[in-house]
Amino acid sequence: MTPAPGSPGDVLTLISAGSATTRSDLARLTGLARSTISQRVDALIESGLVEESESGESTGGRPPRQLRLHTDGHAFAGVDVGATHCRVALMDISGEVLAECEDPLLVTEGPEAVLAHVDTRLDRLLAEAGRPRSALRALGMGVPGPVEFATGRPNNPPIMPGWNDYPIPEHFEDCVVLVDNDVNVMALGEHRNAFPGTGHLLFVKVGTGIGCGIVAEGRLHRGAQGSAGDIGHIRVSGHDDAGCRCGNSACLEAVAGGAALARRLTELGVPAATGADVVALVQAGDTLALRLVREAGRHIGEVLAGLVNFFNPEVIVVGGVLSRVHEHLLAGIRETIYRRSLPLATHHLSIVPSRTGEDAAALGAGLLAIEHYLSPDNINKIVNA
Amino acid sequence: MTPAPGSPGDVLTLISAGSATTRSDLARLTGLARSTISQRVDALIESGLVEESESGESTGGRPPRQLRLHTDGHAFAGVDVGATHCRVALMDISGEVLAECEDPLLVTEGPEAVLAHVDTRLDRLLAEAGRPRSALRALGMGVPGPVEFATGRPNNPPIMPGWNDYPIPEHFEDCVVLVDNDVNVMALGEHRNAFPGTGHLLFVKVGTGIGCGIVAEGRLHRGAQGSAGDIGHIRVSGHDDAGCRCGNSACLEAVAGGAALARRLTELGVPAATGADVVALVQAGDTLALRLVREAGRHIGEVLAGLVNFFNPEVIVVGGVLSRVHEHLLAGIRETIYRRSLPLATHHLSIVPSRTGEDAAALGAGLLAIEHYLSPDNINKIVNA
DNA sequence: ACCCTTTGTTCGATGATCGGCGGAAGATAT
DNA sequence: ATATCTTCCGCCGATCATCGAACAAAGGGT
């Protein structure tokens, strides 16, 4: 469980995290003898998990042979199933994207249709990358609804008719499948890609609805039923007239979600159907749309201010369609958070737009799969086999 | 780090958690040979950490010798420094309370005075329990303000003048000292004492102010600056007139805290100075006080409803002075949470009054110390020494 | 009284790890 | 150019931890 850090899995963890790139690094970090490390590294190379690259720079003596993950022979997939699109990324074990595609696809077409689509795209991407299907080691998938993570089954998802309790992993017989909520995988993607050193991070997705992915101590917090982060139905003050599809009123989503903004704009005589339309209007210089977006930022900020006090994150990342006009959205969010949160919690808090963009979900889903595969336990199993 | 579970520390963890009570249990659980386990157990007995009790029941063969933590020779202290009281509990390594005391004491008297008081009480309790000062292995302390946990220094605590940045651990030279926020240690005490199997728990303290301790995956979540759980200044809707000492308005604490309730009662012609007075009035059957408490429950419920959506806990425990009239407080809390939170999150959610009561803070502080001492790393160090 | 089952210890065998030695490979000094 | 220094890495005998078989202990069942 916890004693001397030394198993092959631990060694690989250090290599994949970039904490160690040479055998001597590993010896220093693990406290194991150099000879033992050499043996461990040999085993990892033997298993096809690690390779040597060209020699590094000398520090006065013989230059060390650099180690890195062996990126051939394996493949991992990250799948982003959205309400109206499907993105599939093929990645190598280091997290590099080998090939990627996105197609319009309605999640309402049901699991068989969507998963069949994923299968065809997967085969195409594998062919593009020149790897056989058998190279696929694990697949991560983000879906737009709550999921029981342990079993990979959607849990009464409101916008995924036909998916309830559907055993997604069983569709892919040949590899491990991990399924999670889309906002969770986006949070993971953003964290690993742009804020790897951050302990506690919130990723807020402002799209049609509003959701939040939670990273605590570097790991995803899913909560007891896997429904953590569902902040779209938190009450905002002063909007008791705004009815929400959930049956309550004054929900954040009903006040500041993309769909709500579009509806409101339409009411005010500026036709808009979706969050993307709202963004387009803002970008076209429509002052009314701009005002609404900024106002939405304030409402989101009100909710986030409470969550900052409660959770005390280091970083809040704002993503989703609306973040395309993040200058305006963030202004409102920042304004309210800095006014309503405690100084101790805001002092070192960064509130930033997504750096990973459209790709965060597929990337994060892939990373979920890769990190599962690279877990020390799993690696030890592979090496000992 | 993660390989075969086998170090002395791991073995002791299994014993202290009650997962294993005999050598064969340990062999089964760790996968180690019986002979190896015997050797490990011998080392633990040698170090005075484990002892054998009378034989257990036979299951058809030789009855196993029962193992348990050796509760003599060590002592641990849990200190609950409140605004107006100081409670010290002396515990053995199993978490049993050996002796305990509580005295009125103002935290405003400053660190030297308070810590000197703790010292004298500690000596008295040690004498009562018949253990020398040298038996004290670790001390945990909860204080009413934010703390930088890593260093044990209070971080700009609003109600602890003179304590800012004071290095509390340095005052106790002979043993390890862990300092945390009082609500955090209460949450820990409640979790370990009453809800040990629960993964995610919130402990809400409703006293003069309102705070929240967060247990995620069985461990305390402190956040980036150690200020997590500060829910007293989250905004509640419809009370923009209620000014708060933090400078904002409509803070939960300014609407539903014990001090706020007392002030409001006084305004309405029923004199009350503190939360305890409010509780006394309710217990005496004052209907106005009762209505205010129930109303306060609804406001707290509004904030908690948001946190339930965000954090998705399994259990919410309500403690603090106001929970003495928990029938009324919880009614309001439950009502609002079940109305405003998502069904998936509330379906398996329990909302219960504290089962640990007045003792939760001192107990939790002591457990913080004990768990630190029993951490595998620390035990391995002790056994190898 | 005898055998069976389970527990716990002893002790030699096994295998993993250690650490010293020497060769490799480049930097630096002569 | 040569020598020396430094660091890296593989080899190999010594050492140490773990294992597993055998045995002793302790109780139940027949």
Short mmCIF file of N, CA, C and O in Angstrom, two decimals, chain A residues 206-210 232-234 236 239 241-246 248-279 281 288-289 291-297 299-300 321-322 329:
data_model
loop_
_atom_site.label_atom_id
_atom_site.label_comp_id
_atom_site.label_asym_id
_atom_site.label_seq_id
_atom_site.Cartn_x
_atom_site.Cartn_y
_atom_site.Cartn_z
N VAL A 206 -20.52 27.24 -19.47
CA VAL A 206 -21.70 28.06 -19.72
C VAL A 206 -22.11 27.85 -21.16
O VAL A 206 -21.53 28.40 -22.08
N GLY A 207 -23.08 26.99 -21.34
CA GLY A 207 -23.58 26.72 -22.68
C GLY A 207 -25.08 26.94 -22.67
O GLY A 207 -25.56 27.92 -22.11
N THR A 208 -25.80 26.00 -23.28
CA THR A 208 -27.26 26.05 -23.18
C THR A 208 -27.64 26.05 -21.71
O THR A 208 -28.42 26.87 -21.25
N GLY A 209 -27.09 25.09 -20.98
CA GLY A 209 -27.25 25.06 -19.53
C GLY A 209 -25.94 25.48 -18.87
O GLY A 209 -25.03 25.99 -19.53
N ILE A 210 -25.87 25.28 -17.57
CA ILE A 210 -24.66 25.65 -16.84
C ILE A 210 -24.27 24.51 -15.91
O ILE A 210 -25.10 24.02 -15.14
N GLY A 232 -26.40 24.32 -12.19
CA GLY A 232 -27.35 25.05 -13.03
C GLY A 232 -28.66 25.35 -12.34
O GLY A 232 -29.41 26.23 -12.77
N HIS A 233 -28.93 24.62 -11.27
CA HIS A 233 -30.22 24.82 -10.60
C HIS A 233 -30.08 25.38 -9.20
O HIS A 233 -30.92 25.17 -8.34
N ILE A 234 -28.98 26.06 -8.98
CA ILE A 234 -28.81 26.80 -7.74
C ILE A 234 -29.57 28.12 -7.88
O ILE A 234 -29.58 28.74 -8.95
N VAL A 236 -30.61 31.91 -7.74
CA VAL A 236 -30.03 33.25 -7.70
C VAL A 236 -31.08 34.22 -7.18
O VAL A 236 -32.28 34.03 -7.41
N HIS A 239 -34.84 36.75 -8.91
CA HIS A 239 -35.38 36.30 -10.18
C HIS A 239 -36.44 35.23 -9.99
O HIS A 239 -36.49 34.25 -10.73
N ASP A 241 -39.27 35.15 -10.78
CA ASP A 241 -40.20 35.03 -11.91
C ASP A 241 -39.66 34.10 -13.00
O ASP A 241 -40.42 33.63 -13.84
N ALA A 242 -38.35 33.82 -12.97
CA ALA A 242 -37.76 33.03 -14.03
C ALA A 242 -38.01 31.54 -13.78
O ALA A 242 -37.34 30.91 -12.96
N GLY A 243 -38.96 30.97 -14.48
CA GLY A 243 -39.26 29.56 -14.32
C GLY A 243 -38.22 28.70 -15.04
O GLY A 243 -37.69 29.08 -16.08
N CYS A 244 -37.94 27.53 -14.47
CA CYS A 244 -36.91 26.65 -15.03
C CYS A 244 -37.54 25.33 -15.43
O CYS A 244 -38.54 24.91 -14.85
N ARG A 245 -36.94 24.65 -16.37
CA ARG A 245 -37.47 23.36 -16.82
C ARG A 245 -37.46 22.31 -15.72
O ARG A 245 -38.13 21.29 -15.80
N CYS A 246 -36.70 22.59 -14.65
CA CYS A 246 -36.65 21.62 -13.57
C CYS A 246 -37.88 21.76 -12.67
O CYS A 246 -38.07 20.95 -11.75
N ASN A 248 -38.56 24.36 -10.68
CA ASN A 248 -38.36 25.46 -9.73
C ASN A 248 -38.26 26.78 -10.47
O ASN A 248 -38.35 26.83 -11.71
N SER A 249 -38.01 27.82 -9.72
CA SER A 249 -37.81 29.11 -10.38
C SER A 249 -36.50 29.73 -9.86
O SER A 249 -35.96 29.30 -8.85
N ALA A 250 -36.02 30.69 -10.57
CA ALA A 250 -34.81 31.43 -10.20
C ALA A 250 -33.56 30.58 -10.25
O ALA A 250 -32.55 30.90 -9.63
N CYS A 251 -33.60 29.47 -11.00
CA CYS A 251 -32.40 28.66 -11.17
C CYS A 251 -31.38 29.45 -12.01
O CYS A 251 -31.76 30.17 -12.93
N LEU A 252 -30.10 29.27 -11.68
CA LEU A 252 -29.05 29.96 -12.42
C LEU A 252 -29.18 29.76 -13.92
O LEU A 252 -29.08 30.70 -14.70
N GLU A 253 -29.45 28.52 -14.30
CA GLU A 253 -29.56 28.18 -15.71
C GLU A 253 -30.71 28.92 -16.39
O GLU A 253 -30.62 29.33 -17.55
N ALA A 254 -31.81 29.11 -15.64
CA ALA A 254 -32.98 29.78 -16.20
C ALA A 254 -32.77 31.29 -16.29
O ALA A 254 -33.53 31.99 -16.95
N VAL A 255 -31.73 31.76 -15.63
CA VAL A 255 -31.46 33.19 -15.63
C VAL A 255 -30.28 33.53 -16.54
O VAL A 255 -30.31 34.53 -17.26
N ALA A 256 -29.26 32.66 -16.52
CA ALA A 256 -28.01 33.02 -17.19
C ALA A 256 -27.54 31.99 -18.21
O ALA A 256 -26.48 32.16 -18.80
N GLY A 257 -28.29 30.93 -18.42
CA GLY A 257 -27.89 29.93 -19.42
C GLY A 257 -28.06 30.48 -20.83
O GLY A 257 -28.80 31.44 -21.06
N GLY A 258 -27.38 29.87 -21.79
CA GLY A 258 -27.44 30.33 -23.17
C GLY A 258 -28.86 30.33 -23.70
O GLY A 258 -29.29 31.28 -24.36
N ALA A 259 -29.61 29.28 -23.40
CA ALA A 259 -30.99 29.19 -23.88
C ALA A 259 -31.83 30.32 -23.30
O ALA A 259 -32.65 30.94 -24.00
N ALA A 260 -31.62 30.60 -22.00
CA ALA A 260 -32.40 31.66 -21.36
C ALA A 260 -32.06 33.01 -21.96
O ALA A 260 -32.95 33.84 -22.21
N LEU A 261 -30.80 33.25 -22.24
CA LEU A 261 -30.39 34.53 -22.83
C LEU A 261 -31.02 34.70 -24.21
O LEU A 261 -31.53 35.78 -24.56
N ALA A 262 -31.00 33.62 -24.99
CA ALA A 262 -31.58 33.69 -26.33
C ALA A 262 -33.07 34.01 -26.24
O ALA A 262 -33.58 34.85 -26.99
N ARG A 263 -33.75 33.34 -25.33
CA ARG A 263 -35.19 33.58 -25.18
C ARG A 263 -35.45 35.03 -24.80
O ARG A 263 -36.32 35.70 -25.33
N ARG A 264 -34.67 35.50 -23.87
CA ARG A 264 -34.85 36.86 -23.39
C ARG A 264 -34.61 37.88 -24.52
O ARG A 264 -35.37 38.84 -24.69
N LEU A 265 -33.55 37.65 -25.28
CA LEU A 265 -33.25 38.53 -26.42
C LEU A 265 -34.41 38.54 -27.40
O LEU A 265 -34.81 39.60 -27.89
N THR A 266 -34.94 37.36 -27.68
CA THR A 266 -36.07 37.28 -28.60
C THR A 266 -37.24 38.10 -28.09
O THR A 266 -37.87 38.84 -28.84
N GLU A 267 -37.52 37.94 -26.79
CA GLU A 267 -38.59 38.72 -26.19
C GLU A 267 -38.39 40.22 -26.40
O GLU A 267 -39.32 40.97 -26.58
N LEU A 268 -37.13 40.62 -26.33
CA LEU A 268 -36.83 42.05 -26.45
C LEU A 268 -36.70 42.49 -27.89
O LEU A 268 -36.24 43.60 -28.18
N GLY A 269 -37.06 41.57 -28.82
CA GLY A 269 -37.12 41.98 -30.21
C GLY A 269 -35.87 41.66 -31.03
O GLY A 269 -35.78 42.03 -32.18
N VAL A 270 -34.89 40.99 -30.42
CA VAL A 270 -33.70 40.59 -31.17
C VAL A 270 -33.73 39.06 -31.28
O VAL A 270 -33.46 38.36 -30.31
N PRO A 271 -34.06 38.54 -32.45
CA PRO A 271 -34.25 37.09 -32.56
C PRO A 271 -32.95 36.31 -32.31
O PRO A 271 -31.90 36.64 -32.86
N ALA A 272 -33.04 35.31 -31.46
CA ALA A 272 -31.92 34.42 -31.20
C ALA A 272 -32.48 33.11 -30.68
O ALA A 272 -33.46 33.10 -29.92
N ALA A 273 -31.89 32.01 -31.11
CA ALA A 273 -32.45 30.71 -30.71
C ALA A 273 -31.54 29.98 -29.73
O ALA A 273 -32.02 29.25 -28.85
N THR A 274 -30.25 30.17 -29.87
CA THR A 274 -29.31 29.40 -29.04
C THR A 274 -28.25 30.31 -28.44
O THR A 274 -28.14 31.49 -28.79
N GLY A 275 -27.45 29.73 -27.56
CA GLY A 275 -26.33 30.46 -26.97
C GLY A 275 -25.38 30.95 -28.06
O GLY A 275 -24.83 32.05 -27.96
N ALA A 276 -25.20 30.12 -29.09
CA ALA A 276 -24.28 30.50 -30.17
C ALA A 276 -24.78 31.76 -30.87
O ALA A 276 -24.00 32.62 -31.27
N ASP A 277 -26.10 31.85 -31.03
CA ASP A 277 -26.67 33.06 -31.63
C ASP A 277 -26.37 34.29 -30.78
O ASP A 277 -26.04 35.36 -31.29
N VAL A 278 -26.49 34.12 -29.50
CA VAL A 278 -26.20 35.22 -28.58
C VAL A 278 -24.75 35.66 -28.74
O VAL A 278 -24.44 36.85 -28.84
N VAL A 279 -23.87 34.67 -28.80
CA VAL A 279 -22.44 34.98 -28.99
C VAL A 279 -22.23 35.75 -30.28
O VAL A 279 -21.51 36.76 -30.31
N LEU A 281 -24.31 37.63 -31.87
CA LEU A 281 -24.80 39.00 -31.71
C LEU A 281 -23.80 39.86 -30.97
O LEU A 281 -23.54 41.01 -31.34
N LEU A 288 -27.38 45.24 -26.73
CA LEU A 288 -28.34 44.58 -25.86
C LEU A 288 -27.84 43.19 -25.46
O LEU A 288 -27.84 42.81 -24.28
N ALA A 289 -27.38 42.44 -26.47
CA ALA A 289 -26.84 41.11 -26.20
C ALA A 289 -25.65 41.22 -25.25
O ALA A 289 -25.50 40.43 -24.31
N ARG A 291 -25.08 43.49 -23.06
CA ARG A 291 -25.51 43.80 -21.69
C ARG A 291 -26.05 42.54 -21.00
O ARG A 291 -25.77 42.30 -19.83
N LEU A 292 -26.77 41.75 -21.78
CA LEU A 292 -27.33 40.53 -21.19
C LEU A 292 -26.23 39.55 -20.77
O LEU A 292 -26.32 38.90 -19.73
N VAL A 293 -25.21 39.45 -21.61
CA VAL A 293 -24.11 38.53 -21.29
C VAL A 293 -23.38 38.98 -20.02
O VAL A 293 -23.08 38.18 -19.13
N ARG A 294 -23.16 40.28 -19.94
CA ARG A 294 -22.47 40.79 -18.77
C ARG A 294 -23.33 40.55 -17.51
O ARG A 294 -22.82 40.16 -16.45
N GLU A 295 -24.62 40.78 -17.69
CA GLU A 295 -25.56 40.55 -16.59
C GLU A 295 -25.55 39.06 -16.19
O GLU A 295 -25.54 38.72 -14.99
N ALA A 296 -25.52 38.20 -17.19
CA ALA A 296 -25.44 36.76 -16.92
C ALA A 296 -24.19 36.45 -16.12
O ALA A 296 -24.21 35.65 -15.17
N GLY A 297 -23.08 37.10 -16.49
CA GLY A 297 -21.83 36.90 -15.75
C GLY A 297 -22.01 37.23 -14.28
O GLY A 297 -21.51 36.54 -13.41
N HIS A 299 -24.75 37.05 -12.53
CA HIS A 299 -25.54 36.01 -11.87
C HIS A 299 -24.70 34.76 -11.63
O HIS A 299 -24.73 34.16 -10.56
N ILE A 300 -23.93 34.39 -12.64
CA ILE A 300 -23.06 33.24 -12.46
C ILE A 300 -22.06 33.53 -11.34
O ILE A 300 -21.77 32.69 -10.50
N VAL A 321 -19.89 27.50 -24.72
CA VAL A 321 -20.10 28.41 -25.86
C VAL A 321 -19.97 29.87 -25.45
O VAL A 321 -19.31 30.66 -26.13
N LEU A 322 -20.61 30.21 -24.35
CA LEU A 322 -20.63 31.62 -23.94
C LEU A 322 -19.24 32.17 -23.66
O LEU A 322 -19.03 33.38 -23.66
N LEU A 329 -18.29 38.10 -20.30
CA LEU A 329 -18.81 37.17 -19.30
C LEU A 329 -17.94 37.23 -18.04
O LEU A 329 -18.45 37.31 -16.91
#
